[in-house]
Amino acid sequence: MLKKITAVYFSPTGGTRKAALFLAQGMAEEVCELDLSFPKITEYQFQSGDCVLFAAPVWGGRVPAYEVERIRACCGNGAVAVTAAVYGGRAYEDALLELNDCVAAQGFRVAASAALLAEHSIYHPAAAGRPDEQDRVQLGEFAAAILKKLAEAPDRAAEVPGDRPYRQWSQLPVVPAVSDNCVRCGLCAKKCPTAAIPGEDPAKTLSDKCILCMRCVSVCPQKARALPAPIMAAMEQKLSPFKEMRRENELFL
Ligand SMILES: Cc1cc2nc3c(=O)[nH]c(=O)nc-3n(C[C@H](O)[C@H](O)[C@H](O)COP(=O)(O)O)c2cc1C
């Protein structure tokens, strides 16, 4: 076991964080968390003896631009990195490759990577309930294999699937709709990673700031926020083939 690992993640609805912690807890006695979901970008310096786990949710087969921007404020200075792309049961396409490129460009040595499953944050029947107990056990095994690799060949880079240039993806041109259930408690405004919801009028969403991360939908105690019904119907059509499928976590050493 390592003494300490830092888990760096963007996890709007909690799935990426949960998967990252299952992995990190199997690797080190102490897990520090660095949550990147704050509107303001802050610089972080790591050192060559550090081990850092970078975890990203997969959006359209890519790493969210929001997270890429924040990783660019992390300086590795030769620290070892483990990466994890966390996806909702459809596909992760170029996300793991993009994450590795991004982390390596910041001066980290990427020694191991994983593609992990978490419940789809828009279409919940896909990868429903994951990461679950079975995943927790498997990620413990992944952690042991990563530790072995770090001890034996820390400088051999992990090869992962994906293509460059990365696939094109653009966000749907919608924002979550707000129903009459909204009591203007302001929790969504407080938790929004891009400050897209005005605190003084939380029933609004600023379309130029919203990145459709689903944080506001998932935290609303009144269930007053949801994607518009026609969008959800299109999602159901596109993603229903993945609802009965149990995809496997993958490890790349
Ligand atoms: C905008 C958006 C795009 C997504 N694109 C994909 C995708 O391309 N493939 C996939 O399998 N899941 C996709 N998902 C599902 C997320 O990757 C998955 O639910 C992830 O675990 C969410 O992480 P979080 O719970 O930390 O927010 C997408 C989710 C969102 C919000």
PDB file of C-alpha atoms and ligand atoms in Angstrom:
ATOM      1  CA  MET A   1       0.000   0.000   0.000  1.00  0.00           C
ATOM      2  CA  LEU A   2       1.086   3.578  -0.636  1.00  0.00           C
ATOM      3  CA  LYS A   3       1.034   5.984   2.311  1.00  0.00           C
ATOM      4  CA  LYS A   4      -1.019   8.573   0.453  1.00  0.00           C
ATOM      5  CA  ILE A   5      -2.805   9.183  -2.841  1.00  0.00           C
ATOM      6  CA  THR A   6      -4.630  12.285  -4.037  1.00  0.00           C
ATOM      7  CA  ALA A   7      -7.838  11.670  -5.968  1.00  0.00           C
ATOM      8  CA  VAL A   8      -8.485  14.569  -8.356  1.00  0.00           C
ATOM      9  CA  TYR A   9     -11.893  14.487 -10.000  1.00  0.00           C
ATOM     10  CA  PHE A  10     -14.829  16.322 -11.529  1.00  0.00           C
ATOM     11  CA  SER A  11     -17.945  14.474 -10.467  1.00  0.00           C
ATOM     12  CA  PRO A  12     -21.152  16.445 -10.982  1.00  0.00           C
ATOM     13  CA  THR A  13     -23.485  13.660  -9.816  1.00  0.00           C
ATOM     14  CA  GLY A  14     -21.115  11.593  -7.675  1.00  0.00           C
ATOM     15  CA  GLY A  15     -20.491   8.496  -9.820  1.00  0.00           C
ATOM     16  CA  THR A  16     -16.974   9.440 -10.880  1.00  0.00           C
ATOM     17  CA  ARG A  17     -16.007  10.231  -7.296  1.00  0.00           C
ATOM     18  CA  LYS A  18     -17.392   6.932  -6.007  1.00  0.00           C
ATOM     19  CA  ALA A  19     -15.516   4.858  -8.612  1.00  0.00           C
ATOM     20  CA  ALA A  20     -12.314   6.865  -8.054  1.00  0.00           C
ATOM     21  CA  LEU A  21     -12.472   6.341  -4.288  1.00  0.00           C
ATOM     22  CA  PHE A  22     -12.995   2.571  -4.641  1.00  0.00           C
ATOM     23  CA  LEU A  23      -9.769   2.476  -6.636  1.00  0.00           C
ATOM     24  CA  ALA A  24      -7.820   4.944  -4.478  1.00  0.00           C
ATOM     25  CA  GLN A  25      -8.784   3.259  -1.198  1.00  0.00           C
ATOM     26  CA  GLY A  26      -7.298   0.017  -2.477  1.00  0.00           C
ATOM     27  CA  MET A  27      -4.036   1.761  -3.278  1.00  0.00           C
ATOM     28  CA  ALA A  28      -3.200   3.905  -0.256  1.00  0.00           C
ATOM     29  CA  GLU A  29      -3.700   4.220   3.489  1.00  0.00           C
ATOM     30  CA  GLU A  30      -4.680   7.878   3.168  1.00  0.00           C
ATOM     31  CA  VAL A  31      -6.826   9.293   0.356  1.00  0.00           C
ATOM     32  CA  CYS A  32      -6.893  13.077  -0.112  1.00  0.00           C
ATOM     33  CA  GLU A  33      -9.611  14.453  -2.352  1.00  0.00           C
ATOM     34  CA  LEU A  34      -9.284  17.348  -4.771  1.00  0.00           C
ATOM     35  CA  ASP A  35     -12.727  18.183  -6.157  1.00  0.00           C
ATOM     36  CA  LEU A  36     -12.359  20.295  -9.300  1.00  0.00           C
ATOM     37  CA  SER A  37     -15.966  21.475  -9.399  1.00  0.00           C
ATOM     38  CA  PHE A  38     -15.573  25.112  -8.494  1.00  0.00           C
ATOM     39  CA  PRO A  39     -16.247  27.998 -10.864  1.00  0.00           C
ATOM     40  CA  LYS A  40     -12.821  29.507 -10.121  1.00  0.00           C
ATOM     41  CA  ILE A  41      -9.676  27.793 -11.431  1.00  0.00           C
ATOM     42  CA  THR A  42      -6.942  27.286  -8.816  1.00  0.00           C
ATOM     43  CA  GLU A  43      -3.366  26.152  -9.413  1.00  0.00           C
ATOM     44  CA  TYR A  44      -2.085  22.978  -7.693  1.00  0.00           C
ATOM     45  CA  GLN A  45       1.540  21.841  -7.470  1.00  0.00           C
ATOM     46  CA  PHE A  46       2.443  18.164  -6.985  1.00  0.00           C
ATOM     47  CA  GLN A  47       5.892  16.682  -6.389  1.00  0.00           C
ATOM     48  CA  SER A  48       7.872  13.837  -7.933  1.00  0.00           C
ATOM     49  CA  GLY A  49       7.185  11.483  -5.003  1.00  0.00           C
ATOM     50  CA  ASP A  50       3.411  11.956  -5.206  1.00  0.00           C
ATOM     51  CA  CYS A  51       0.847   9.545  -6.633  1.00  0.00           C
ATOM     52  CA  VAL A  52      -2.250  11.202  -8.090  1.00  0.00           C
ATOM     53  CA  LEU A  53      -5.425   9.583  -9.397  1.00  0.00           C
ATOM     54  CA  PHE A  54      -7.186  11.666 -12.055  1.00  0.00           C
ATOM     55  CA  ALA A  55     -10.804  10.674 -12.702  1.00  0.00           C
ATOM     56  CA  ALA A  56     -13.128  12.153 -15.315  1.00  0.00           C
ATOM     57  CA  PRO A  57     -16.714  11.454 -16.343  1.00  0.00           C
ATOM     58  CA  VAL A  58     -17.100  10.669 -20.046  1.00  0.00           C
ATOM     59  CA  TRP A  59     -19.155  13.167 -22.020  1.00  0.00           C
ATOM     60  CA  GLY A  60     -19.760  12.328 -25.677  1.00  0.00           C
ATOM     61  CA  GLY A  61     -16.720  10.029 -25.639  1.00  0.00           C
ATOM     62  CA  ARG A  62     -14.520  12.900 -24.426  1.00  0.00           C
ATOM     63  CA  VAL A  63     -13.283  14.475 -21.200  1.00  0.00           C
ATOM     64  CA  PRO A  64     -15.494  17.456 -20.270  1.00  0.00           C
ATOM     65  CA  ALA A  65     -13.782  20.674 -21.442  1.00  0.00           C
ATOM     66  CA  TYR A  66     -14.458  22.025 -17.948  1.00  0.00           C
ATOM     67  CA  GLU A  67     -12.216  19.338 -16.418  1.00  0.00           C
ATOM     68  CA  VAL A  68      -9.504  19.675 -19.088  1.00  0.00           C
ATOM     69  CA  GLU A  69      -9.252  23.363 -18.220  1.00  0.00           C
ATOM     70  CA  ARG A  70      -8.847  22.609 -14.509  1.00  0.00           C
ATOM     71  CA  ILE A  71      -6.304  19.810 -15.043  1.00  0.00           C
ATOM     72  CA  ARG A  72      -4.247  22.395 -16.957  1.00  0.00           C
ATOM     73  CA  ALA A  73      -3.856  24.197 -13.637  1.00  0.00           C
ATOM     74  CA  CYS A  74      -2.286  21.097 -12.007  1.00  0.00           C
ATOM     75  CA  CYS A  75       1.524  20.813 -12.245  1.00  0.00           C
ATOM     76  CA  GLY A  76       2.878  17.275 -11.958  1.00  0.00           C
ATOM     77  CA  ASN A  77       6.598  17.953 -11.587  1.00  0.00           C
ATOM     78  CA  GLY A  78       7.218  14.259 -12.328  1.00  0.00           C
ATOM     79  CA  ALA A  79       4.538  12.819 -10.006  1.00  0.00           C
ATOM     80  CA  VAL A  80       3.085   9.411 -10.911  1.00  0.00           C
ATOM     81  CA  ALA A  81      -0.494   9.456 -12.195  1.00  0.00           C
ATOM     82  CA  VAL A  82      -3.211   6.840 -12.493  1.00  0.00           C
ATOM     83  CA  THR A  83      -6.157   7.810 -14.696  1.00  0.00           C
ATOM     84  CA  ALA A  84      -9.785   6.704 -14.808  1.00  0.00           C
ATOM     85  CA  ALA A  85     -12.463   7.543 -17.363  1.00  0.00           C
ATOM     86  CA  VAL A  86     -15.862   6.842 -15.835  1.00  0.00           C
ATOM     87  CA  TYR A  87     -18.737   6.241 -18.250  1.00  0.00           C
ATOM     88  CA  GLY A  88     -22.417   5.472 -18.181  1.00  0.00           C
ATOM     89  CA  GLY A  89     -22.539   2.176 -20.044  1.00  0.00           C
ATOM     90  CA  ARG A  90     -22.642   3.444 -23.636  1.00  0.00           C
ATOM     91  CA  ALA A  91     -18.951   3.961 -24.601  1.00  0.00           C
ATOM     92  CA  TYR A  92     -15.852   5.895 -23.545  1.00  0.00           C
ATOM     93  CA  GLU A  93     -14.341   6.245 -27.031  1.00  0.00           C
ATOM     94  CA  ASP A  94     -11.450   8.782 -26.907  1.00  0.00           C
ATOM     95  CA  ALA A  95     -11.940   9.949 -23.309  1.00  0.00           C
ATOM     96  CA  LEU A  96      -9.223   7.849 -21.649  1.00  0.00           C
ATOM     97  CA  LEU A  97      -6.652   8.746 -24.329  1.00  0.00           C
ATOM     98  CA  GLU A  98      -7.561  12.427 -24.020  1.00  0.00           C
ATOM     99  CA  LEU A  99      -7.300  12.258 -20.228  1.00  0.00           C
ATOM    100  CA  ASN A 100      -3.862  10.619 -20.454  1.00  0.00           C
ATOM    101  CA  ASP A 101      -2.613  13.183 -22.985  1.00  0.00           C
ATOM    102  CA  CYS A 102      -3.884  16.017 -20.836  1.00  0.00           C
ATOM    103  CA  VAL A 103      -2.339  14.669 -17.609  1.00  0.00           C
ATOM    104  CA  ALA A 104       1.005  13.839 -19.292  1.00  0.00           C
ATOM    105  CA  ALA A 105       1.167  17.370 -20.751  1.00  0.00           C
ATOM    106  CA  GLN A 106       1.064  18.684 -17.172  1.00  0.00           C
ATOM    107  CA  GLY A 107       4.235  16.826 -16.196  1.00  0.00           C
ATOM    108  CA  PHE A 108       2.748  13.645 -14.680  1.00  0.00           C
ATOM    109  CA  ARG A 109       4.000  10.139 -15.542  1.00  0.00           C
ATOM    110  CA  VAL A 110       0.872   8.121 -16.380  1.00  0.00           C
ATOM    111  CA  ALA A 111       1.579   4.575 -15.181  1.00  0.00           C
ATOM    112  CA  ALA A 112      -1.869   2.962 -15.212  1.00  0.00           C
ATOM    113  CA  SER A 113      -5.345   3.693 -16.545  1.00  0.00           C
ATOM    114  CA  ALA A 114      -8.845   2.337 -16.166  1.00  0.00           C
ATOM    115  CA  ALA A 115     -12.226   2.642 -17.843  1.00  0.00           C
ATOM    116  CA  LEU A 116     -14.857   2.313 -15.142  1.00  0.00           C
ATOM    117  CA  LEU A 117     -18.652   2.230 -14.987  1.00  0.00           C
ATOM    118  CA  ALA A 118     -21.030   4.535 -13.148  1.00  0.00           C
ATOM    119  CA  GLU A 119     -24.774   5.066 -13.534  1.00  0.00           C
ATOM    120  CA  HIS A 120     -25.581   7.235 -16.547  1.00  0.00           C
ATOM    121  CA  SER A 121     -26.241  10.678 -15.122  1.00  0.00           C
ATOM    122  CA  ILE A 122     -28.810  11.588 -17.813  1.00  0.00           C
ATOM    123  CA  TYR A 123     -30.360   8.195 -18.609  1.00  0.00           C
ATOM    124  CA  HIS A 124     -30.347   6.373 -15.260  1.00  0.00           C
ATOM    125  CA  PRO A 125     -31.353   2.868 -16.466  1.00  0.00           C
ATOM    126  CA  ALA A 126     -27.940   2.562 -18.164  1.00  0.00           C
ATOM    127  CA  ALA A 127     -25.306   1.194 -15.750  1.00  0.00           C
ATOM    128  CA  ALA A 128     -27.959   1.627 -13.020  1.00  0.00           C
ATOM    129  CA  GLY A 129     -26.626   1.439  -9.471  1.00  0.00           C
ATOM    130  CA  ARG A 130     -22.981   1.297 -10.499  1.00  0.00           C
ATOM    131  CA  PRO A 131     -20.372   1.275  -9.193  1.00  0.00           C
ATOM    132  CA  ASP A 132     -21.840  -1.483  -6.993  1.00  0.00           C
ATOM    133  CA  GLU A 133     -20.449  -4.063  -4.554  1.00  0.00           C
ATOM    134  CA  GLN A 134     -19.144  -6.227  -7.400  1.00  0.00           C
ATOM    135  CA  ASP A 135     -17.309  -3.194  -8.797  1.00  0.00           C
ATOM    136  CA  ARG A 136     -15.876  -2.367  -5.371  1.00  0.00           C
ATOM    137  CA  VAL A 137     -14.325  -5.838  -5.132  1.00  0.00           C
ATOM    138  CA  GLN A 138     -12.997  -5.662  -8.687  1.00  0.00           C
ATOM    139  CA  LEU A 139     -11.541  -2.182  -8.220  1.00  0.00           C
ATOM    140  CA  GLY A 140      -9.728  -3.509  -5.132  1.00  0.00           C
ATOM    141  CA  GLU A 141      -8.131  -6.112  -7.428  1.00  0.00           C
ATOM    142  CA  PHE A 142      -7.294  -3.409  -9.978  1.00  0.00           C
ATOM    143  CA  ALA A 143      -5.644  -1.409  -7.191  1.00  0.00           C
ATOM    144  CA  ALA A 144      -3.424  -4.357  -6.236  1.00  0.00           C
ATOM    145  CA  ALA A 145      -2.382  -4.853  -9.877  1.00  0.00           C
ATOM    146  CA  ILE A 146      -1.595  -1.129 -10.223  1.00  0.00           C
ATOM    147  CA  LEU A 147       0.568  -1.207  -7.079  1.00  0.00           C
ATOM    148  CA  LYS A 148       2.485  -4.151  -8.519  1.00  0.00           C
ATOM    149  CA  LYS A 149       3.041  -2.263 -11.770  1.00  0.00           C
ATOM    150  CA  LEU A 150       4.173   0.859  -9.876  1.00  0.00           C
ATOM    151  CA  ALA A 151       6.719  -1.249  -7.979  1.00  0.00           C
ATOM    152  CA  GLU A 152       8.020  -3.105 -11.024  1.00  0.00           C
ATOM    153  CA  ALA A 153       7.821  -0.722 -14.000  1.00  0.00           C
ATOM    154  CA  PRO A 154       6.655   2.754 -12.956  1.00  0.00           C
ATOM    155  CA  ASP A 155       8.108   4.385 -16.094  1.00  0.00           C
ATOM    156  CA  ARG A 156       6.339   2.177 -18.628  1.00  0.00           C
ATOM    157  CA  ALA A 157       3.439   4.270 -19.931  1.00  0.00           C
ATOM    158  CA  ALA A 158       0.003   2.696 -20.039  1.00  0.00           C
ATOM    159  CA  GLU A 159      -1.404   2.207 -23.556  1.00  0.00           C
ATOM    160  CA  VAL A 160      -5.103   2.919 -23.863  1.00  0.00           C
ATOM    161  CA  PRO A 161      -7.715   2.763 -26.636  1.00  0.00           C
ATOM    162  CA  GLY A 162      -8.793   5.907 -28.503  1.00  0.00           C
ATOM    163  CA  ASP A 163      -7.934   7.993 -31.551  1.00  0.00           C
ATOM    164  CA  ARG A 164      -6.362  11.357 -32.263  1.00  0.00           C
ATOM    165  CA  PRO A 165      -7.763  13.740 -33.299  1.00  0.00           C
ATOM    166  CA  TYR A 166     -10.390  13.035 -30.679  1.00  0.00           C
ATOM    167  CA  ARG A 167     -13.992  12.675 -31.799  1.00  0.00           C
ATOM    168  CA  GLN A 168     -16.082  15.808 -32.149  1.00  0.00           C
ATOM    169  CA  TRP A 169     -18.742  16.345 -29.549  1.00  0.00           C
ATOM    170  CA  SER A 170     -20.896  19.313 -28.770  1.00  0.00           C
ATOM    171  CA  GLN A 171     -23.287  19.832 -25.930  1.00  0.00           C
ATOM    172  CA  LEU A 172     -27.049  19.716 -26.582  1.00  0.00           C
ATOM    173  CA  PRO A 173     -28.400  23.254 -26.907  1.00  0.00           C
ATOM    174  CA  VAL A 174     -30.758  22.988 -23.917  1.00  0.00           C
ATOM    175  CA  VAL A 175     -30.761  23.722 -20.191  1.00  0.00           C
ATOM    176  CA  PRO A 176     -32.696  21.884 -17.462  1.00  0.00           C
ATOM    177  CA  ALA A 177     -36.343  22.929 -17.206  1.00  0.00           C
ATOM    178  CA  VAL A 178     -37.693  24.086 -13.834  1.00  0.00           C
ATOM    179  CA  SER A 179     -41.166  23.010 -12.670  1.00  0.00           C
ATOM    180  CA  ASP A 180     -43.620  24.647 -10.262  1.00  0.00           C
ATOM    181  CA  ASN A 181     -42.188  22.376  -7.535  1.00  0.00           C
ATOM    182  CA  CYS A 182     -39.246  24.793  -7.222  1.00  0.00           C
ATOM    183  CA  VAL A 183     -39.348  26.502  -3.789  1.00  0.00           C
ATOM    184  CA  ARG A 184     -36.311  28.702  -4.608  1.00  0.00           C
ATOM    185  CA  CYS A 185     -34.212  27.174  -1.828  1.00  0.00           C
ATOM    186  CA  GLY A 186     -31.097  28.013  -3.856  1.00  0.00           C
ATOM    187  CA  LEU A 187     -29.280  24.697  -3.287  1.00  0.00           C
ATOM    188  CA  CYS A 188     -28.841  24.224  -7.048  1.00  0.00           C
ATOM    189  CA  ALA A 189     -27.304  27.706  -7.349  1.00  0.00           C
ATOM    190  CA  LYS A 190     -24.883  26.936  -4.506  1.00  0.00           C
ATOM    191  CA  LYS A 191     -23.822  23.601  -6.015  1.00  0.00           C
ATOM    192  CA  CYS A 192     -23.614  24.586  -9.704  1.00  0.00           C
ATOM    193  CA  PRO A 193     -19.960  24.180 -10.818  1.00  0.00           C
ATOM    194  CA  THR A 194     -20.204  27.006 -13.359  1.00  0.00           C
ATOM    195  CA  ALA A 195     -22.366  29.543 -11.469  1.00  0.00           C
ATOM    196  CA  ALA A 196     -25.011  29.152 -14.179  1.00  0.00           C
ATOM    197  CA  ILE A 197     -27.901  29.498 -11.714  1.00  0.00           C
ATOM    198  CA  PRO A 198     -28.417  32.961 -10.181  1.00  0.00           C
ATOM    199  CA  GLY A 199     -28.697  32.728  -6.362  1.00  0.00           C
ATOM    200  CA  GLU A 200     -31.363  35.453  -6.350  1.00  0.00           C
ATOM    201  CA  ASP A 201     -33.462  33.639  -8.961  1.00  0.00           C
ATOM    202  CA  PRO A 202     -32.718  29.900  -8.886  1.00  0.00           C
ATOM    203  CA  ALA A 203     -35.596  29.097 -11.231  1.00  0.00           C
ATOM    204  CA  LYS A 204     -33.434  30.517 -14.018  1.00  0.00           C
ATOM    205  CA  THR A 205     -30.469  28.886 -15.797  1.00  0.00           C
ATOM    206  CA  LEU A 206     -27.982  30.926 -17.816  1.00  0.00           C
ATOM    207  CA  SER A 207     -27.612  29.028 -21.094  1.00  0.00           C
ATOM    208  CA  ASP A 208     -24.197  30.570 -21.861  1.00  0.00           C
ATOM    209  CA  LYS A 209     -22.769  29.135 -18.621  1.00  0.00           C
ATOM    210  CA  CYS A 210     -24.651  25.823 -18.216  1.00  0.00           C
ATOM    211  CA  ILE A 211     -22.551  22.782 -19.230  1.00  0.00           C
ATOM    212  CA  LEU A 212     -25.442  20.328 -18.723  1.00  0.00           C
ATOM    213  CA  CYS A 213     -23.561  18.390 -16.062  1.00  0.00           C
ATOM    214  CA  MET A 214     -26.792  17.353 -14.267  1.00  0.00           C
ATOM    215  CA  ARG A 215     -25.588  18.501 -10.830  1.00  0.00           C
ATOM    216  CA  CYS A 216     -28.663  20.740 -10.304  1.00  0.00           C
ATOM    217  CA  VAL A 217     -31.032  17.978 -11.406  1.00  0.00           C
ATOM    218  CA  SER A 218     -29.442  15.506  -8.990  1.00  0.00           C
ATOM    219  CA  VAL A 219     -29.253  17.782  -5.915  1.00  0.00           C
ATOM    220  CA  CYS A 220     -32.729  19.370  -6.098  1.00  0.00           C
ATOM    221  CA  PRO A 221     -34.663  18.193  -3.003  1.00  0.00           C
ATOM    222  CA  GLN A 222     -37.985  18.974  -4.742  1.00  0.00           C
ATOM    223  CA  LYS A 223     -37.089  17.178  -7.991  1.00  0.00           C
ATOM    224  CA  ALA A 224     -38.018  20.443  -9.689  1.00  0.00           C
ATOM    225  CA  ARG A 225     -35.275  20.328 -12.323  1.00  0.00           C
ATOM    226  CA  ALA A 226     -35.209  17.961 -15.305  1.00  0.00           C
ATOM    227  CA  LEU A 227     -34.167  17.934 -18.929  1.00  0.00           C
ATOM    228  CA  PRO A 228     -37.097  18.821 -21.239  1.00  0.00           C
ATOM    229  CA  ALA A 229     -39.349  15.830 -22.061  1.00  0.00           C
ATOM    230  CA  PRO A 230     -38.507  15.693 -25.823  1.00  0.00           C
ATOM    231  CA  ILE A 231     -34.787  15.509 -24.968  1.00  0.00           C
ATOM    232  CA  MET A 232     -35.404  12.690 -22.491  1.00  0.00           C
ATOM    233  CA  ALA A 233     -37.458  10.843 -25.117  1.00  0.00           C
ATOM    234  CA  ALA A 234     -34.548  11.125 -27.574  1.00  0.00           C
ATOM    235  CA  MET A 235     -32.161   9.871 -24.868  1.00  0.00           C
ATOM    236  CA  GLU A 236     -34.424   6.912 -24.153  1.00  0.00           C
ATOM    237  CA  GLN A 237     -34.357   6.010 -27.837  1.00  0.00           C
ATOM    238  CA  LYS A 238     -30.576   6.346 -28.121  1.00  0.00           C
ATOM    239  CA  LEU A 239     -29.592   4.751 -24.829  1.00  0.00           C
ATOM    240  CA  SER A 240     -32.234   2.100 -24.083  1.00  0.00           C
ATOM    241  CA  PRO A 241     -30.125  -0.626 -25.825  1.00  0.00           C
ATOM    242  CA  PHE A 242     -27.581  -0.174 -23.015  1.00  0.00           C
ATOM    243  CA  LYS A 243     -29.938  -0.636 -20.103  1.00  0.00           C
ATOM    244  CA  GLU A 244     -29.782  -4.432 -19.837  1.00  0.00           C
ATOM    245  CA  MET A 245     -26.059  -4.553 -20.529  1.00  0.00           C
ATOM    246  CA  ARG A 246     -23.478  -5.086 -17.787  1.00  0.00           C
ATOM    247  CA  ARG A 247     -20.259  -3.712 -19.177  1.00  0.00           C
ATOM    248  CA  GLU A 248     -16.955  -4.664 -17.575  1.00  0.00           C
ATOM    249  CA  ASN A 249     -14.468  -2.314 -15.950  1.00  0.00           C
ATOM    250  CA  GLU A 250     -11.144  -2.366 -17.816  1.00  0.00           C
ATOM    251  CA  LEU A 251      -7.587  -1.892 -16.605  1.00  0.00           C
ATOM    252  CA  PHE A 252      -4.627  -0.819 -18.748  1.00  0.00           C
ATOM    253  CA  LEU A 253      -1.116  -1.277 -17.352  1.00  0.00           C
TER     254      LEU A 253
HETATM  255  C1  LIG B   1     -23.355  15.594 -20.986  1.00  0.00           C
HETATM  256  C2  LIG B   1     -23.156  14.138 -20.718  1.00  0.00           C
HETATM  257  C3  LIG B   1     -22.631  13.312 -21.714  1.00  0.00           C
HETATM  258  C4  LIG B   1     -22.421  11.955 -21.465  1.00  0.00           C
HETATM  259  N1  LIG B   1     -21.862  11.177 -22.436  1.00  0.00           N
HETATM  260  C5  LIG B   1     -21.634   9.850 -22.208  1.00  0.00           C
HETATM  261  C6  LIG B   1     -21.003   9.018 -23.188  1.00  0.00           C
HETATM  262  O1  LIG B   1     -20.580   9.465 -24.248  1.00  0.00           O
HETATM  263  N2  LIG B   1     -20.883   7.688 -22.930  1.00  0.00           N
HETATM  264  C7  LIG B   1     -21.330   7.129 -21.763  1.00  0.00           C
HETATM  265  O2  LIG B   1     -21.250   5.915 -21.620  1.00  0.00           O
HETATM  266  N3  LIG B   1     -21.872   7.909 -20.775  1.00  0.00           N
HETATM  267  C8  LIG B   1     -22.019   9.245 -20.974  1.00  0.00           C
HETATM  268  N4  LIG B   1     -22.545  10.042 -19.979  1.00  0.00           N
HETATM  269  C9  LIG B   1     -22.778   9.450 -18.653  1.00  0.00           C
HETATM  270  C10 LIG B   1     -21.605   9.750 -17.719  1.00  0.00           C
HETATM  271  O3  LIG B   1     -20.358   9.474 -18.325  1.00  0.00           O
HETATM  272  C11 LIG B   1     -21.662   8.910 -16.453  1.00  0.00           C
HETATM  273  O4  LIG B   1     -22.937   8.874 -15.925  1.00  0.00           O
HETATM  274  C12 LIG B   1     -20.689   9.438 -15.426  1.00  0.00           C
HETATM  275  O5  LIG B   1     -20.416   8.454 -14.526  1.00  0.00           O
HETATM  276  C13 LIG B   1     -21.222  10.640 -14.693  1.00  0.00           C
HETATM  277  O6  LIG B   1     -20.309  10.998 -13.693  1.00  0.00           O
HETATM  278  P1  LIG B   1     -20.755  11.794 -12.390  1.00  0.00           P
HETATM  279  O7  LIG B   1     -21.775  10.923 -11.678  1.00  0.00           O
HETATM  280  O8  LIG B   1     -19.502  11.926 -11.633  1.00  0.00           O
HETATM  281  O9  LIG B   1     -21.351  13.086 -12.819  1.00  0.00           O
HETATM  282  C14 LIG B   1     -22.761  11.405 -20.198  1.00  0.00           C
HETATM  283  C15 LIG B   1     -23.301  12.243 -19.208  1.00  0.00           C
HETATM  284  C16 LIG B   1     -23.480  13.597 -19.459  1.00  0.00           C
HETATM  285  C17 LIG B   1     -24.031  14.471 -18.372  1.00  0.00           C
END
